Coordinates of N, CA and C and ligand atoms in Angstrom, one line a residue:
M945 N 5.1 -2.5 -14.0 CA 5.9 -1.4 -14.2 C 7.5 -1.6 -14.4
Q946 N 7.8 -1.4 -15.5 CA 9.2 -1.9 -15.8 C 10.3 -1.2 -15.0
L947 N 10.2 0.1 -14.8 CA 11.2 0.7 -14.0 C 11.3 0.2 -12.7
L948 N 10.3 -0.1 -12.0 CA 10.2 -0.5 -10.4 C 10.6 -2.1 -10.6
E949 N 10.3 -2.8 -11.5 CA 10.8 -4.2 -11.5 C 12.4 -4.2 -11.7
E950 N 12.9 -3.4 -12.8 CA 14.3 -3.1 -12.8 C 15.1 -2.8 -11.5
R951 N 14.5 -2.0 -10.7 CA 14.8 -1.4 -9.5 C 15.1 -2.4 -8.3
I952 N 13.9 -3.1 -8.3 CA 13.9 -4.2 -7.4 C 14.8 -5.3 -7.6
R953 N 15.1 -5.6 -8.9 CA 16.1 -6.5 -9.3 C 17.4 -6.1 -8.9
R954 N 17.7 -4.8 -9.1 CA 19.0 -4.2 -8.7 C 19.3 -3.9 -7.4
D955 N 18.3 -3.6 -6.6 CA 18.6 -3.2 -5.1 C 17.7 -3.9 -4.2
G956 N 16.9 -4.6 -4.5 CA 16.1 -5.6 -3.5 C 17.0 -6.6 -3.0
V957 N 16.7 -6.9 -1.7 CA 17.5 -8.0 -0.9 C 16.6 -8.9 -0.6
I958 N 16.5 -10.2 -0.7 CA 15.6 -11.2 -0.2 C 16.1 -11.8 1.0
K959 N 15.2 -11.6 2.1 CA 15.7 -12.1 3.4 C 14.8 -13.3 3.7
P960 N 15.2 -14.0 4.6 CA 14.4 -15.2 5.1 C 13.0 -14.8 5.5
G961 N 12.0 -15.7 5.4 CA 10.8 -15.4 5.8 C 10.0 -14.7 4.8
N962 N 10.3 -14.7 3.6 CA 9.7 -14.0 2.6 C 9.5 -12.4 2.7
V963 N 10.6 -12.1 3.1 CA 10.7 -10.6 3.1 C 11.7 -10.0 2.1
L964 N 11.2 -9.0 1.4 CA 11.9 -8.3 0.3 C 12.3 -7.1 0.9
K965 N 13.5 -6.9 1.0 CA 14.1 -5.5 1.7 C 14.4 -4.4 0.3
V966 N 13.6 -3.4 0.5 CA 13.8 -2.3 -0.5 C 14.3 -1.1 0.1
D967 N 15.1 -1.1 1.1 CA 15.4 0.1 2.0 C 16.1 1.2 1.0
G968 N 16.9 0.7 0.0 CA 17.8 1.7 -0.7 C 16.8 2.6 -1.6
F969 N 15.6 2.3 -2.0 CA 14.7 3.2 -2.7 C 13.4 3.4 -2.1
L970 N 12.8 2.5 -1.3 CA 11.3 2.7 -0.8 C 11.1 2.8 0.7
N971 N 11.8 2.0 1.4 CA 11.6 1.8 2.9 C 12.4 2.6 3.9
H972 N 13.4 3.2 3.5 CA 14.4 4.0 4.2 C 14.9 5.2 3.5
Q973 N 15.7 5.0 2.4 CA 15.9 6.0 1.6 C 14.9 6.0 0.5
M974 N 14.5 7.1 0.1 CA 13.2 7.2 -0.9 C 13.7 7.9 -2.2
D975 N 13.6 7.1 -3.4 CA 13.8 7.4 -4.6 C 12.6 8.4 -5.1
V976 N 12.7 9.6 -4.9 CA 11.4 10.4 -5.3 C 11.2 10.5 -6.6
E977 N 12.2 10.4 -7.6 CA 11.9 10.4 -9.0 C 11.2 9.1 -9.4
L978 N 11.5 8.0 -8.7 CA 11.0 6.8 -9.0 C 9.5 6.8 -8.5
F979 N 9.2 7.4 -7.3 CA 8.0 7.6 -6.8 C 7.1 8.4 -7.7
N980 N 7.7 9.5 -8.2 CA 7.0 10.2 -9.1 C 6.2 9.5 -10.3
E981 N 7.1 8.6 -10.9 CA 6.8 7.7 -12.0 C 5.7 6.8 -11.4
M982 N 6.0 6.2 -10.2 CA 4.8 5.4 -9.5 C 3.5 6.0 -9.4
G983 N 3.6 7.2 -9.1 CA 2.3 8.3 -8.9 C 1.6 8.5 -10.1
K984 N 2.4 8.6 -11.2 CA 1.9 8.8 -12.7 C 1.1 7.7 -13.0
E985 N 1.7 6.4 -12.6 CA 1.3 5.2 -13.2 C 0.0 4.9 -12.4
L986 N -0.1 5.2 -11.2 CA -1.2 5.0 -10.5 C -2.4 5.7 -11.0
K987 N -2.1 7.0 -11.3 CA -3.2 7.8 -11.7 C -3.6 7.2 -13.3
R988 N -2.8 6.7 -13.9 CA -3.2 6.0 -15.2 C -4.0 5.0 -14.9
L989 N -3.8 4.0 -13.8 CA -4.6 3.0 -13.5 C -5.9 3.3 -12.9
F990 N -5.9 4.4 -12.3 CA -7.1 4.7 -11.4 C -7.6 6.1 -12.0
P991 N -8.1 6.3 -13.1 CA -8.5 7.5 -13.8 C -9.6 8.1 -13.2
S992 N -10.4 7.4 -12.2 CA -11.8 7.9 -12.0 C -11.7 9.3 -11.2
E993 N -12.4 10.1 -11.8 CA -12.6 11.4 -11.2 C -13.2 11.5 -9.9
K994 N -14.0 10.2 -9.5 CA -14.6 10.3 -8.2 C -13.7 10.3 -7.0
I995 N -12.4 9.7 -7.3 CA -11.5 9.8 -6.1 C -11.2 11.1 -5.3
N996 N -11.7 11.2 -4.1 CA -11.4 12.5 -3.7 C -10.4 12.4 -2.5
K997 N -9.9 11.2 -2.2 CA -9.0 11.1 -1.1 C -8.2 9.8 -1.2
I998 N -6.9 9.9 -0.8 CA -6.2 8.7 -0.8 C -5.8 8.3 0.7
L999 N -6.0 7.1 1.1 CA -5.8 6.5 2.5 C -4.6 5.7 2.4
T1000 N -3.7 5.8 3.4 CA -2.7 4.9 3.4 C -2.3 4.7 5.0
I1001 N -1.1 4.0 5.4 CA -0.9 3.7 6.8 C 0.5 4.1 6.9
E1002 N 0.7 4.6 8.1 CA 2.2 4.9 8.4 C 3.0 3.7 8.7
A1003 N 4.3 3.8 8.3 CA 5.0 4.8 8.0 C 5.3 4.7 6.3
S1004 N 5.4 3.6 6.0 CA 5.9 3.4 4.6 C 5.1 3.7 3.4
G1005 N 3.9 3.8 3.6 CA 2.8 4.1 2.6 C 2.8 5.6 2.3
I1006 N 3.3 6.6 3.3 CA 2.9 8.0 3.4 C 3.7 8.5 2.0
G1007 N 5.1 8.2 1.9 CA 5.7 8.8 0.7 C 5.3 8.6 -0.7
I1008 N 4.9 7.4 -0.9 CA 4.3 7.1 -2.2 C 2.8 7.7 -2.3
A1009 N 2.1 7.7 -1.3 CA 0.7 8.2 -1.3 C 0.8 9.7 -1.5
C1010 N 1.7 10.5 -0.9 CA 1.9 11.8 -1.1 C 2.2 12.1 -2.6
I1011 N 3.2 11.7 -3.2 CA 3.7 11.9 -4.6 C 2.6 11.4 -5.5
A1012 N 1.9 10.4 -5.2 CA 0.6 10.1 -6.1 C -0.3 11.1 -6.1
A1013 N -0.6 11.8 -4.7 CA -1.6 12.7 -4.6 C -1.5 13.8 -5.5
Q1014 N -0.4 14.2 -5.8 CA -0.1 15.3 -6.7 C -0.7 15.1 -8.0
Y1015 N -0.8 13.8 -8.5 CA -1.4 13.6 -9.7 C -3.0 13.5 -9.6
F1016 N -3.4 13.1 -8.5 CA -5.0 12.9 -8.2 C -5.5 14.4 -7.6
Q1017 N -4.5 15.1 -7.2 CA -5.0 16.5 -6.6 C -6.0 16.3 -5.5
V1018 N -5.7 15.4 -4.7 CA -6.5 15.2 -3.3 C -5.8 15.0 -2.3
P1019 N -6.2 15.3 -1.1 CA -5.4 14.9 0.3 C -5.1 13.7 0.5
V1020 N -4.2 13.3 1.3 CA -3.7 12.2 1.8 C -4.1 12.1 3.3
V1021 N -4.8 10.8 3.6 CA -5.0 10.6 5.1 C -4.1 9.4 5.4
F1022 N -3.5 9.5 6.5 CA -2.7 8.2 6.9 C -3.2 7.7 8.1
A1023 N -3.6 6.3 8.2 CA -4.0 5.7 9.5 C -2.7 5.7 10.5
K1024 N -3.1 6.1 11.5 CA -2.0 6.2 12.6 C -1.9 4.7 13.5
K1025 N -0.7 4.2 13.8 CA -0.5 3.3 14.6 C -0.5 3.8 16.0
S1026 N -1.4 3.4 16.8 CA -1.5 4.1 18.2 C -1.2 3.1 19.4
Q1027 N -0.6 3.8 20.5 CA -0.5 2.9 21.5 C -1.6 2.9 22.1
S1028 N -2.5 3.8 22.4 CA -3.8 3.6 23.2 C -5.0 4.4 22.6
I1029 N -6.0 3.4 22.4 CA -7.1 3.9 21.6 C -8.0 4.8 22.6
N1030 N -8.3 5.9 22.0 CA -9.1 6.8 22.7 C -10.6 6.6 22.3
L1031 N -11.2 6.1 23.4 CA -12.6 5.5 23.0 C -13.6 6.7 23.3
D1032 N -13.3 8.0 22.6 CA -14.2 9.1 22.8 C -15.1 9.1 21.5
G1033 N -15.1 8.3 20.7 CA -15.9 8.3 19.6 C -15.7 9.3 18.5
E1034 N -14.4 9.8 18.6 CA -13.9 10.8 17.6 C -13.2 10.1 16.5
Q1035 N -12.9 8.8 16.6 CA -12.0 8.2 15.5 C -12.6 6.8 15.3
Y1036 N -12.3 6.2 14.0 CA -12.5 5.1 13.6 C -11.2 4.3 13.9
T1037 N -11.4 2.9 14.3 CA -10.4 2.2 15.0 C -10.3 0.8 14.3
T1038 N -9.2 0.0 14.2 CA -9.1 -1.2 13.8 C -7.7 -1.8 14.3
R1039 N -7.6 -3.1 14.2 CA -6.5 -3.7 14.6 C -5.7 -4.3 13.4
I1040 N -4.3 -4.2 13.2 CA -3.7 -4.8 12.0 C -2.5 -5.5 12.5
E1041 N -2.4 -6.6 11.9 CA -1.2 -7.5 12.3 C 0.0 -7.1 11.2
S1042 N 1.1 -6.8 11.9 CA 2.1 -6.4 10.9 C 2.9 -7.7 10.4
F1043 N 3.1 -8.0 9.1 CA 3.7 -8.9 8.5 C 5.4 -9.0 8.8
T1044 N 5.7 -7.6 8.7 CA 7.2 -7.6 9.1 C 7.7 -7.5 10.5
H1045 N 6.9 -7.0 11.4 CA 7.2 -6.8 12.7 C 6.3 -8.0 13.7
K1046 N 5.5 -8.8 13.1 CA 5.0 -9.8 13.8 C 4.3 -9.4 15.3
R1047 N 3.5 -8.3 15.1 CA 2.7 -7.8 16.1 C 1.7 -7.1 15.8
V1048 N 0.6 -6.9 16.7 CA -0.6 -6.4 16.2 C -0.6 -4.8 16.7
Y1049 N -1.2 -3.9 15.8 CA -1.3 -2.5 16.1 C -2.7 -2.1 16.2
D1050 N -3.0 -1.3 17.1 CA -4.2 -0.7 17.0 C -4.0 0.4 16.1
V1051 N -5.0 0.8 15.0 CA -4.9 1.7 14.2 C -5.9 2.6 14.0
I1052 N -5.8 4.0 14.0 CA -7.0 5.0 14.1 C -6.8 5.9 12.9
V1053 N -8.1 6.4 12.5 CA -8.3 7.6 11.6 C -9.4 8.4 12.3
S1054 N -9.1 9.8 12.4 CA -10.0 10.5 13.1 C -11.3 10.7 12.2
K1055 N -12.4 10.8 12.6 CA -13.6 11.0 12.0 C -13.7 12.3 11.1
K1056 N -12.8 13.2 11.7 CA -12.8 14.6 10.8 C -12.3 14.4 9.4
Y1057 N -11.6 13.4 9.3 CA -10.9 13.3 7.9 C -11.2 12.2 6.9
L1058 N -12.3 11.4 7.4 CA -13.0 10.1 6.5 C -14.4 10.3 6.9
G1059 N -15.4 10.3 5.9 CA -16.6 10.4 5.9 C -17.5 9.8 4.8
K1060 N -18.7 9.7 4.9 CA -19.4 9.1 4.0 C -19.5 9.7 2.6
E1061 N -19.1 10.9 2.5 CA -18.9 11.6 1.1 C -17.6 11.2 0.3
D1062 N -16.7 10.4 1.1 CA -15.5 10.1 0.5 C -15.4 9.0 -0.5
H1063 N -14.7 9.2 -1.5 CA -14.4 8.1 -2.6 C -12.9 7.9 -2.5
V1064 N -12.6 6.7 -1.9 CA -11.1 6.5 -1.4 C -10.4 5.5 -2.3
L1065 N -8.9 6.0 -2.6 CA -8.1 5.1 -3.1 C -7.1 4.8 -2.0
I1066 N -7.0 3.5 -1.7 CA -6.1 3.0 -0.7 C -4.9 2.8 -1.5
I1067 N -3.6 3.3 -0.9 CA -2.3 2.9 -1.3 C -1.4 2.4 -0.4
D1068 N -0.6 1.4 -0.6 CA 0.2 1.1 0.2 C 1.5 0.6 -0.2
D1069 N 2.7 0.5 0.3 CA 4.0 0.1 -0.2 C 3.9 -1.6 -0.7
F1070 N 3.5 -2.3 0.4 CA 3.6 -3.7 0.1 C 2.1 -4.4 0.2
L1071 N 2.0 -5.3 -0.3 CA 0.8 -6.3 -0.2 C 1.3 -7.7 0.0
A1072 N 1.3 -8.2 1.2 CA 1.6 -9.6 1.5 C 0.3 -10.5 1.7
N1073 N 0.1 -10.5 3.1 CA -1.3 -11.4 3.3 C -2.5 -10.6 3.3
G1074 N -2.2 -9.3 3.2 CA -3.4 -8.5 3.0 C -4.0 -7.8 4.4
C1075 N -3.3 -8.1 5.5 CA -3.8 -7.5 6.8 C -3.9 -6.0 6.8
A1076 N -2.8 -5.4 6.4 CA -2.8 -3.9 6.3 C -3.9 -3.4 5.4
V1077 N -4.0 -3.8 4.3 CA -5.3 -3.3 3.4 C -6.6 -3.5 4.0
A1078 N -6.7 -4.9 4.6 CA -8.0 -5.1 5.3 C -8.3 -4.2 6.4
G1079 N -7.2 -4.0 7.1 CA -7.6 -3.0 8.2 C -8.0 -1.5 7.5
L1080 N -7.2 -1.1 6.5 CA -7.8 0.2 6.0 C -9.1 0.0 5.3
I1081 N -9.5 -1.1 4.6 CA -10.9 -1.1 4.2 C -11.8 -1.1 5.5
E1082 N -11.6 -1.8 6.3 CA -12.4 -1.7 7.7 C -12.6 -0.1 8.2
L1083 N -11.6 0.7 8.0 CA -11.8 2.0 8.4 C -12.7 2.7 7.5
V1084 N -12.6 2.4 6.3 CA -13.2 3.2 5.1 C -14.6 2.8 5.3
R1085 N -14.9 1.5 5.6 CA -16.3 1.0 5.7 C -16.9 1.6 6.9
S1086 N -16.2 1.6 8.1 CA -16.7 2.3 9.2 C -17.2 3.7 8.9
A1087 N -16.5 4.5 8.1 CA -16.7 5.8 7.9 C -18.2 5.9 6.9
G1088 N -18.4 4.8 6.3 CA -19.6 4.7 5.2 C -19.1 5.4 3.9
A1089 N -17.6 5.3 3.8 CA -17.0 5.9 2.3 C -17.0 4.8 1.4
Q1090 N -16.9 5.2 0.3 CA -16.6 4.1 -1.0 C -15.2 3.8 -1.3
I1091 N -14.9 2.5 -1.5 CA -13.6 2.2 -1.8 C -13.6 2.3 -3.4
E1092 N -12.7 3.1 -4.1 CA -12.6 3.1 -5.3 C -11.7 2.1 -6.0
G1093 N -10.6 1.8 -5.1 CA -9.6 0.8 -5.5 C -8.4 0.9 -4.6
V1094 N -7.5 -0.2 -4.9 CA -6.3 -0.2 -4.0 C -5.0 -0.3 -4.8
G1095 N -4.2 0.6 -4.7 CA -3.0 0.8 -5.4 C -1.8 0.5 -4.5
I1096 N -1.0 -0.7 -5.2 CA 0.1 -1.1 -4.2 C 1.4 -1.0 -5.2
A1097 N 2.6 -0.6 -4.4 CA 3.8 -0.6 -5.1 C 4.2 -2.0 -5.3
I1098 N 4.5 -2.7 -4.5 CA 4.8 -4.3 -4.6 C 4.2 -5.3 -4.0
E1099 N 3.5 -6.1 -4.8 CA 2.8 -7.1 -4.2 C 3.5 -8.4 -4.3
K1100 N 3.6 -9.2 -3.3 CA 4.2 -10.5 -3.4 C 3.1 -11.7 -3.6
G1101 N 3.0 -11.9 -4.9 CA 1.8 -12.7 -5.6 C 1.8 -14.2 -5.0
F1102 N 2.8 -14.5 -4.4 CA 2.7 -15.9 -3.8 C 2.3 -15.9 -2.3
Q1103 N 2.0 -14.7 -1.9 CA 1.3 -14.7 -0.6 C -0.2 -14.4 -0.9
K1104 N -1.2 -14.5 -0.1 CA -2.7 -14.6 -0.2 C -3.5 -13.2 -0.3
G1105 N -2.9 -12.3 0.0 CA -3.4 -10.9 0.1 C -4.1 -10.5 -1.2
G1106 N -3.3 -10.5 -2.4 CA -4.0 -10.1 -3.5 C -5.3 -10.9 -4.0
E1107 N -5.1 -12.1 -3.9 CA -6.1 -13.1 -4.4 C -7.3 -12.8 -3.5
L1108 N -7.2 -12.6 -2.1 CA -8.1 -12.4 -1.2 C -9.0 -11.2 -1.5
L1109 N -8.3 -10.1 -1.8 CA -8.8 -8.8 -1.8 C -9.7 -8.9 -3.4
R1110 N -8.9 -9.3 -4.5 CA -9.7 -9.4 -5.8 C -10.8 -10.4 -5.7
S1111 N -10.9 -11.3 -4.9 CA -11.9 -12.3 -5.0 C -13.2 -11.6 -4.3
K1112 N -12.9 -10.6 -3.6 CA -13.9 -9.8 -3.0 C -14.6 -8.6 -3.9
G1113 N -14.0 -8.6 -5.1 CA -14.4 -7.9 -6.2 C -13.8 -6.3 -6.1
L1114 N -12.7 -6.4 -5.3 CA -12.0 -5.1 -5.3 C -11.0 -4.9 -6.4
R1115 N -10.9 -3.6 -6.8 CA -9.9 -3.3 -8.0 C -8.5 -3.2 -7.3
V1116 N -7.6 -4.2 -7.6 CA -6.4 -4.0 -6.9 C -5.4 -3.9 -7.9
E1117 N -4.6 -2.8 -8.1 CA -3.6 -2.7 -8.9 C -2.3 -2.5 -8.3
S1118 N -1.2 -3.5 -8.7 CA 0.0 -3.5 -8.1 C 1.0 -3.2 -9.1
L1119 N 2.0 -2.3 -8.9 CA 2.9 -1.7 -9.9 C 4.0 -2.9 -10.1
A1120 N 4.3 -3.7 -9.3 CA 5.0 -4.9 -9.6 C 4.6 -5.9 -8.8
I1121 N 4.4 -7.2 -9.3 CA 4.1 -8.4 -8.6 C 5.1 -9.4 -8.7
V1122 N 5.6 -9.6 -7.6 CA 6.7 -10.8 -7.3 C 6.0 -12.0 -7.3
E1123 N 6.4 -12.8 -8.3 CA 5.5 -14.2 -8.5 C 6.4 -15.2 -7.7
S1124 N 7.7 -15.1 -7.5 CA 8.6 -15.8 -6.8 C 9.9 -15.1 -6.5
M1125 N 10.5 -15.7 -5.2 CA 11.7 -15.0 -5.1 C 12.6 -16.1 -4.1
N1126 N 13.9 -16.1 -4.5 CA 14.7 -17.1 -3.9 C 15.7 -16.6 -3.2
A1127 N 15.7 -16.9 -1.7 CA 16.7 -16.1 -1.0 C 18.1 -16.6 -1.1
E1128 N 18.2 -17.8 -1.7 CA 19.5 -18.4 -1.8 C 20.2 -18.0 -3.1
T1129 N 19.5 -18.0 -4.2 CA 20.1 -17.6 -5.6 C 19.9 -16.1 -5.8
G1130 N 18.8 -15.5 -5.1 CA 18.8 -14.1 -5.2 C 17.8 -13.7 -6.5
E1131 N 17.2 -15.1 -7.1 CA 16.3 -14.9 -8.3 C 14.9 -14.3 -7.9
I1132 N 14.6 -13.4 -8.8 CA 13.2 -12.9 -8.7 C 12.4 -13.0 -9.9
V1133 N 11.2 -13.7 -9.8 CA 10.4 -13.6 -11.0 C 9.1 -12.8 -10.7
F1134 N 8.8 -12.0 -11.8 CA 7.6 -11.1 -11.9 C 6.6 -11.7 -12.7
R1135 N 5.4 -11.3 -12.2 CA 4.1 -11.7 -13.1 C 4.1 -10.7 -14.2
N1136 N 3.9 -11.3 -15.3 CA 3.7 -10.6 -16.5 C 2.1 -9.8 -16.5
Q1137 N 2.2 -8.6 -16.5 CA 0.9 -8.0 -16.2 C 0.4 -7.3 -17.5
E1138 N 1.0 -7.5 -18.6 CA 0.6 -6.7 -19.9 C -0.5 -7.4 -20.5
Ligands
5GP2035 P1 0.4 -7.6 4.7 O1 -0.5 -6.8 5.8 O2 -0.3 -7.4 3.4 O3 0.7 -8.9 5.2 O4 1.6 -6.9 4.7 C1 1.7 -5.5 4.0 C2 2.6 -4.6 5.1 O5 3.6 -5.3 5.6 C3 2.9 -3.5 4.3 O6 2.5 -2.3 4.9 C4 4.6 -3.4 4.6 O7 5.1 -2.4 5.2 C5 5.0 -4.7 5.2 N1 5.6 -5.8 4.4 C6 4.9 -6.9 4.0 N2 5.8 -7.7 3.1 C7 6.9 -7.0 3.0 C8 8.3 -7.3 2.7 O8 8.5 -8.4 1.9 N3 9.1 -6.3 2.4 C9 8.7 -5.1 3.2 N4 9.9 -4.3 3.0 N5 7.5 -4.8 3.9 C10 6.7 -5.8 3.7

């Protein structure tokens, strides 16, 4: 998606450790007009009428998921990072290792909001090694729900998440795929997706 690539080039900051900071429009300040275009594009990429729920993870996926949901006209459920897992059987749980924070979170979704009747589109801001999405997939599978696809804003194509998920037959669509980025020169190369 050209608009997003241009914005990443303009405002993205490459940090050591393969981290792309996009706080100016996505992870801190949010450009809602850009999110709106991203939501529209996600609907174009996933036209299936079967999708009846969007699942994301707090915090950064929520904004994009909500704007996209207006095009899908479905509710958004966000997986919560939890300090303590309540083992009362009322929630699905998994553990997710955070790429940016280098720690493991317990993550939960209430059984009230995900069930076997659901056809789920997973949405997140970044795809790096695939841990966050793998955790969300586990939650969907625990619920007996169907995964209709995975929609990502920015995939770092040089990390293994995208390949891993696609090799399992999942439909993964990323609005921008960073093929390489150089912290010293600031150069960012995107994968041609046309
Ligand atoms: P993964 O679980 O695929 O390794 O990493 C995805 C998660 O880590 C995303 O939910 C995102 O919040 C965070 N993340 C991974 N890489 C980056 C990055 O380069 N920049 C930012 N801002 N977040 C990232």
